[in-house]
Short mmCIF file of N, CA and C in Angstrom, two decimals:
data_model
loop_
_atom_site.label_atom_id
_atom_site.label_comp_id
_atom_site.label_asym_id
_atom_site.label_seq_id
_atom_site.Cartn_x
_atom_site.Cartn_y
_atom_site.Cartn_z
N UNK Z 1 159.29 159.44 2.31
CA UNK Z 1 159.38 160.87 2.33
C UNK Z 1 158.00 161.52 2.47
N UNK Z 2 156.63 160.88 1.81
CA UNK Z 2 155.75 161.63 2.18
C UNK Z 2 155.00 161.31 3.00
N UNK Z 3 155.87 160.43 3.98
CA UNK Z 3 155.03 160.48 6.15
C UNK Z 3 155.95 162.20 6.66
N UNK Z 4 156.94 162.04 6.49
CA UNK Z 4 157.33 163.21 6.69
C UNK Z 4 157.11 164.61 6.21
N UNK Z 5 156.67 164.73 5.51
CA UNK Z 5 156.12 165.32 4.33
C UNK Z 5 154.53 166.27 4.73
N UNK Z 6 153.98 164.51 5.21
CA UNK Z 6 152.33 164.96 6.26
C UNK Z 6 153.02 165.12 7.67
N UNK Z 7 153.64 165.06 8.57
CA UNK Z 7 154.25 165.28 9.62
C UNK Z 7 154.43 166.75 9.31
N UNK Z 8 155.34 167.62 8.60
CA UNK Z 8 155.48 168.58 8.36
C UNK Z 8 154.12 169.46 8.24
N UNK Z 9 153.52 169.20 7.41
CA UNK Z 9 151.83 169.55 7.15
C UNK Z 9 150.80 168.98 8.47
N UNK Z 10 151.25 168.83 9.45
CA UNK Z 10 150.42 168.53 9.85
C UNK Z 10 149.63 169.33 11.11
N UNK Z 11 148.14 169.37 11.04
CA UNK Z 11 147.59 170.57 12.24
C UNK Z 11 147.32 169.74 13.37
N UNK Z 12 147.80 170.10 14.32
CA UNK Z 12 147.34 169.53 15.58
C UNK Z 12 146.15 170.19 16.29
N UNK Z 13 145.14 169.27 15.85
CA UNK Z 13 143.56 169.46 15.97
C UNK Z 13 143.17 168.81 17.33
N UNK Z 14 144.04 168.35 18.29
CA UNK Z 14 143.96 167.20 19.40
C UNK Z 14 143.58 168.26 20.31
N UNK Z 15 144.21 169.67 20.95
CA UNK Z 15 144.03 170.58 21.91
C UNK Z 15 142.83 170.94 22.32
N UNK Z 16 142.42 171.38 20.56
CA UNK Z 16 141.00 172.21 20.44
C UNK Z 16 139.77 170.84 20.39
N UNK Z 17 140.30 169.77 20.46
CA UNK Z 17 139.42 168.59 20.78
C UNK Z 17 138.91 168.70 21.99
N UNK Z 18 140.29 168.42 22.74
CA UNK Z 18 139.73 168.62 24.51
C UNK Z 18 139.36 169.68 25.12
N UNK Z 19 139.70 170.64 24.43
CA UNK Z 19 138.54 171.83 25.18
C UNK Z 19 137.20 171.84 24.86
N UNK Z 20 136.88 171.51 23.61
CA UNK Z 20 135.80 171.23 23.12
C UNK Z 20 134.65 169.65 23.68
N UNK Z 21 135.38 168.74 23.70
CA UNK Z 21 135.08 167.84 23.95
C UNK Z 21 134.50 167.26 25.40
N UNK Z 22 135.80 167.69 26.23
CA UNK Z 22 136.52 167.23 27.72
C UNK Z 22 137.26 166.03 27.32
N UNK Z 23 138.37 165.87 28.85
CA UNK Z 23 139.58 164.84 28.31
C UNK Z 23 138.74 163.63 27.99
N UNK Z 24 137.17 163.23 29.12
CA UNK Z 24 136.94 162.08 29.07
C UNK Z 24 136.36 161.31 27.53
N UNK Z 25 135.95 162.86 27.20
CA UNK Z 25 135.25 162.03 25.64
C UNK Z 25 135.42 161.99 24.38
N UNK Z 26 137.25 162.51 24.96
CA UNK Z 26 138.49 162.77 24.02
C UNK Z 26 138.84 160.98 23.68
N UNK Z 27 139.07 160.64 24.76
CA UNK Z 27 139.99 159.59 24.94
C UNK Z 27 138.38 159.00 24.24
N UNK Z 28 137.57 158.35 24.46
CA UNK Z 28 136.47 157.54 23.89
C UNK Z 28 136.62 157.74 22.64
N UNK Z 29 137.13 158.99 21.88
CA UNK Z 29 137.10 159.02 20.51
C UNK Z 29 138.44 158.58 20.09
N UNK Z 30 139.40 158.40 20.78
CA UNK Z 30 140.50 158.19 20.29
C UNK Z 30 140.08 156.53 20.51
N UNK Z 31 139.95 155.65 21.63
CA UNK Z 31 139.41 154.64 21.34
C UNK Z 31 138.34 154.29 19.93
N UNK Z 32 137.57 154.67 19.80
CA UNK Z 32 136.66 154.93 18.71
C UNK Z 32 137.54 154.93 17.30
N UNK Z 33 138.75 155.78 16.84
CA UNK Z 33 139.85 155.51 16.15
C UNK Z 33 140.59 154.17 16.34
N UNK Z 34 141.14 153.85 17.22
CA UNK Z 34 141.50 152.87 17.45
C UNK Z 34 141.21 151.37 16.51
N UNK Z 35 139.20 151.96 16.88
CA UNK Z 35 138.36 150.15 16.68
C UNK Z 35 138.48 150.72 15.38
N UNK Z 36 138.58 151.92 14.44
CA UNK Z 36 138.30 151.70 12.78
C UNK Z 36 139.13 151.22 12.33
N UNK Z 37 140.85 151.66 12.85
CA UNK Z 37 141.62 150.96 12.39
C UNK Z 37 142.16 149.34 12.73
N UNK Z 38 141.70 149.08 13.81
CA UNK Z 38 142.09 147.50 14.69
C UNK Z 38 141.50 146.44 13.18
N UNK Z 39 142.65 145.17 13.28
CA UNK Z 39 142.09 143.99 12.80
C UNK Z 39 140.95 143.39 14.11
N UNK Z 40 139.45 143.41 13.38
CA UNK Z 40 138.46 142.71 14.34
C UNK Z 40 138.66 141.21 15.11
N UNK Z 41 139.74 140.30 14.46
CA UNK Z 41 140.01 138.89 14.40
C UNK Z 41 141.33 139.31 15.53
N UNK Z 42 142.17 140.16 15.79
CA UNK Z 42 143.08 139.80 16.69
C UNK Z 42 143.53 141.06 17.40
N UNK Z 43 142.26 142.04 17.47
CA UNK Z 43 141.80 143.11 18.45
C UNK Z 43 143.18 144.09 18.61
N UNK Z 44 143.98 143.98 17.43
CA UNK Z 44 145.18 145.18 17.07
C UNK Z 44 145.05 145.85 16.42
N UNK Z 45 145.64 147.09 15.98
CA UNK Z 45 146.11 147.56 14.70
C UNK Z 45 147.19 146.80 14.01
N UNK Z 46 146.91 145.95 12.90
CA UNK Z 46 148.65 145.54 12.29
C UNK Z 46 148.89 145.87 10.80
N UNK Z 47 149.66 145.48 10.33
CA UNK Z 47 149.79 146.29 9.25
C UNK Z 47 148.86 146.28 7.96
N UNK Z 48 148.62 145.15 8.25
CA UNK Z 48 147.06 144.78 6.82
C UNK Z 48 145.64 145.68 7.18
N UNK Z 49 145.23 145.82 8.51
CA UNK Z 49 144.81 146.63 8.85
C UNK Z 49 144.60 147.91 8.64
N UNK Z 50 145.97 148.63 8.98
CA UNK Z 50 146.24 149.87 8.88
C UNK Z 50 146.04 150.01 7.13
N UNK Z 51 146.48 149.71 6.17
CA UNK Z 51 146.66 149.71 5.13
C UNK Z 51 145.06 149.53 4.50
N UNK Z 52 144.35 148.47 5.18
CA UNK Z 52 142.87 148.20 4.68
C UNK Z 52 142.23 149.33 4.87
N UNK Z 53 142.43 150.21 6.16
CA UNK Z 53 141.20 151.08 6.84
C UNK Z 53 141.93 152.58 6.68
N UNK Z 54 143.14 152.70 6.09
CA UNK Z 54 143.82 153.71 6.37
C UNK Z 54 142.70 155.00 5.59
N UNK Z 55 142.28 154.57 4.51
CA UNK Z 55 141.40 155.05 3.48
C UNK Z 55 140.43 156.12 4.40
N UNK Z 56 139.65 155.47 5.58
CA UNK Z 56 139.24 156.25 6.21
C UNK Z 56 139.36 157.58 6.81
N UNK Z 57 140.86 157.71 7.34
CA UNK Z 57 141.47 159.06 7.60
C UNK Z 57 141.93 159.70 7.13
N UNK Z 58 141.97 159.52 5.46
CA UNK Z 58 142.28 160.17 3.96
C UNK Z 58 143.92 160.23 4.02
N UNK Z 59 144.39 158.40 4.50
CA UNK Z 59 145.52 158.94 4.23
C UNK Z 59 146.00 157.16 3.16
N UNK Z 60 145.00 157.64 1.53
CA UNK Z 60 144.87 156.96 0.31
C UNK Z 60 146.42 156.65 -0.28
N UNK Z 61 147.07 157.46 -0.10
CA UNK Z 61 148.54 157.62 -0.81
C UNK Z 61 149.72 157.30 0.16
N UNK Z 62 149.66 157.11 0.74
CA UNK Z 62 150.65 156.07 1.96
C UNK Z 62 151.65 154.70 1.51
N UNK Z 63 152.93 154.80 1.17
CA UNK Z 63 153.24 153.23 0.94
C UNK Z 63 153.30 152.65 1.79
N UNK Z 64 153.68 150.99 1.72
CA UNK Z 64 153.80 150.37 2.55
C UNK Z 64 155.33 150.51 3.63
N UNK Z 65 155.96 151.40 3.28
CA UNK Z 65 157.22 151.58 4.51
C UNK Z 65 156.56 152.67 5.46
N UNK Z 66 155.74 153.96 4.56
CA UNK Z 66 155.51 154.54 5.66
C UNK Z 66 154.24 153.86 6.71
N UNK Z 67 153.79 152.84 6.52
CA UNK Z 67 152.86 152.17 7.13
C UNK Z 67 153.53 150.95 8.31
N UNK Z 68 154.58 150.34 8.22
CA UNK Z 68 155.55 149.97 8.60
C UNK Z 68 156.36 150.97 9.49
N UNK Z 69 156.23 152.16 8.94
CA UNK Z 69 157.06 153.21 10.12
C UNK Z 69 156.23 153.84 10.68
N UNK Z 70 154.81 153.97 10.69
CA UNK Z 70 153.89 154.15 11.82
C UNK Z 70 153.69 152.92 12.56
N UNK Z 71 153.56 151.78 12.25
CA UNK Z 71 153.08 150.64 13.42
C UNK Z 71 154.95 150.49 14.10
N UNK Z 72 156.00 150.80 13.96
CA UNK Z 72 156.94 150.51 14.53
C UNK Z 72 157.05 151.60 15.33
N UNK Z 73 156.89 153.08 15.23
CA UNK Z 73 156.92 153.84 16.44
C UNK Z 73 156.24 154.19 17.35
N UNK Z 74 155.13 153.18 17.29
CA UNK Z 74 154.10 153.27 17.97
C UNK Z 74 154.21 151.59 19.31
N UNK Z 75 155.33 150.47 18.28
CA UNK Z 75 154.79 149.65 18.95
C UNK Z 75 155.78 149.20 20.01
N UNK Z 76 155.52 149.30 21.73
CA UNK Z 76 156.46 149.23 21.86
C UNK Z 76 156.93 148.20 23.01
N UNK Z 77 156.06 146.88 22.53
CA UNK Z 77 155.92 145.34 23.48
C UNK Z 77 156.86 144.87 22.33
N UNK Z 78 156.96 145.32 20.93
CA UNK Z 78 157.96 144.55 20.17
C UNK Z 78 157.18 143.60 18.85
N UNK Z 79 155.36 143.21 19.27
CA UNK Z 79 155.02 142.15 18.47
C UNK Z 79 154.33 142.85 16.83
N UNK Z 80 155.22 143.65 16.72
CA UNK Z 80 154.68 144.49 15.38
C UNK Z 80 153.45 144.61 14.97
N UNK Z 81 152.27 145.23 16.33
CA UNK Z 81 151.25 145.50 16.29
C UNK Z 81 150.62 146.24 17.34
N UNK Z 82 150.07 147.24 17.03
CA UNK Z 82 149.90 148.35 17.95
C UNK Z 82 148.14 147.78 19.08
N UNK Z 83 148.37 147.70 19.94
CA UNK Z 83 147.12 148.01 21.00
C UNK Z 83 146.65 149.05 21.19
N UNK Z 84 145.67 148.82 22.07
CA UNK Z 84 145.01 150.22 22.22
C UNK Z 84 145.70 150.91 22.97
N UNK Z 85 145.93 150.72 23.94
CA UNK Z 85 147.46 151.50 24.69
C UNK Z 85 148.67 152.17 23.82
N UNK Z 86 149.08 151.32 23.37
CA UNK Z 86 149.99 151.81 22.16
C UNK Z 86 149.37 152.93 21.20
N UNK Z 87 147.92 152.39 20.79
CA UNK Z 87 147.22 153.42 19.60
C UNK Z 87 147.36 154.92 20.62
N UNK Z 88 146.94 154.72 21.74
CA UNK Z 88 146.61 155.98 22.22
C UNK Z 88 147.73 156.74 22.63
N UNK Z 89 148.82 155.76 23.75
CA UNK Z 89 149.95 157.00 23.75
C UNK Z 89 150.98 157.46 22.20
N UNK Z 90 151.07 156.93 21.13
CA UNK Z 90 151.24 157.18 20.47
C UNK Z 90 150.63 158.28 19.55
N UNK Z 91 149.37 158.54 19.53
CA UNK Z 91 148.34 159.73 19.32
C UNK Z 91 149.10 160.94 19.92
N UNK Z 92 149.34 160.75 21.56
CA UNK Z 92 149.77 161.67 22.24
C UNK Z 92 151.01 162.23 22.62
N UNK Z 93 151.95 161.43 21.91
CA UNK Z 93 153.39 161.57 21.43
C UNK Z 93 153.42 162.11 19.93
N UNK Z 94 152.40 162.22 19.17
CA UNK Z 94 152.45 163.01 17.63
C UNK Z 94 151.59 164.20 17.98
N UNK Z 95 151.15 164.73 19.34
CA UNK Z 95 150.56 165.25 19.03
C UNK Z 95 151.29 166.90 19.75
N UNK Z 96 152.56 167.44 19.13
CA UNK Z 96 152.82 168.16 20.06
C UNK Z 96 152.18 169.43 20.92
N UNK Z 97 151.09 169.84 20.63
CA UNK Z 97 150.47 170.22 21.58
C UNK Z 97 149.83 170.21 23.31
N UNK Z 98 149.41 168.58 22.80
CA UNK Z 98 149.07 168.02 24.13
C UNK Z 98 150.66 167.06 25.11
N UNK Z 99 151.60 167.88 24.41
CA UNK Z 99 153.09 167.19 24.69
C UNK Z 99 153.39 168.43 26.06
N UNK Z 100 152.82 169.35 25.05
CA UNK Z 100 153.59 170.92 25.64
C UNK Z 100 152.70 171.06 26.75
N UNK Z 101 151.39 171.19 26.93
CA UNK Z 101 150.70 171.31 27.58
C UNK Z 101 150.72 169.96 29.16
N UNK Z 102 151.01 169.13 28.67
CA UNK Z 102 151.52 167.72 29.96
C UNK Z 102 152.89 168.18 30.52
N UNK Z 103 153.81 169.13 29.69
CA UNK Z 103 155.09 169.33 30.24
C UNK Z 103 154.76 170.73 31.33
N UNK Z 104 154.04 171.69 30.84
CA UNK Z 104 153.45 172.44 31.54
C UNK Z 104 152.57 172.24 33.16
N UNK Z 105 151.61 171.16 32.60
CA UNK Z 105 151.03 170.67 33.93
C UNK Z 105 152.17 170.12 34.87
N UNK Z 106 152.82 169.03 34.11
CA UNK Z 106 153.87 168.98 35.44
C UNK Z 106 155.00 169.59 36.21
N UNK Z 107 155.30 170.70 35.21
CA UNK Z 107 155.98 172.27 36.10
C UNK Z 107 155.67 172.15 37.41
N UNK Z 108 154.10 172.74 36.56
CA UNK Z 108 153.70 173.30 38.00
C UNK Z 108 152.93 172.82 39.04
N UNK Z 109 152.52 171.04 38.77
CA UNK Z 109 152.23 170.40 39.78
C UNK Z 109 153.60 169.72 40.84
N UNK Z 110 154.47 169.96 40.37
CA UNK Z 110 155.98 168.86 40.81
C UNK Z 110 156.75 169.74 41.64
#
């Protein structure tokens, strides 16, 4: 209940990234996220991982299901561990801002 809880509470700070940033040195930081949370020994995020490093993104109070229900909607080769591919479109599937704004671009490019 309290992934949903921060889901509900949560600011989508990703928009005002890329205007600020640009897309290219958006994505380098989301890589950059990626490597804090990745196990160094088998170049994923998995769940010992997430749980070891989670501390970093102040998210201290997390059980282990809602940690289990972030690496499962994120992972989606099946081997219950997120890549960097995975880390990133998953970023961009929570992030509804940059959801609305991709549905927009392709309006009006299509």
């Amino acid at each position: 209940m309290a992934l949903i809880d921060a889901l509900l509470d949560f600011e989508d700070y990703f928009p005002s990234m890329i205007a600020r940033l640009g897309a290219e040195a958006f994505v380098v930081e989301l890589c950059n996220g990626f490597l804090l949370l990745m196990d160094v020994e088998k170049g994923v995020i998995t769940f010992e991982s997430l749980k070891r490093n989670s501390y970093l993104l102040g998210l201290n109070d997390m059980g282990d299901d809602e940690f289990v229900c972030m690496l499962s909607e994120g992972d989606l080769d099946g081997d219950g561990a997120l890549s960097q591919m995975e880390f990133c479109i998953l970023m961009f599937r929570l992030s509804p801002g940059l959801m609305d704004e991709s549905r927009l671009w392709m309006m009006n490019y299509n």
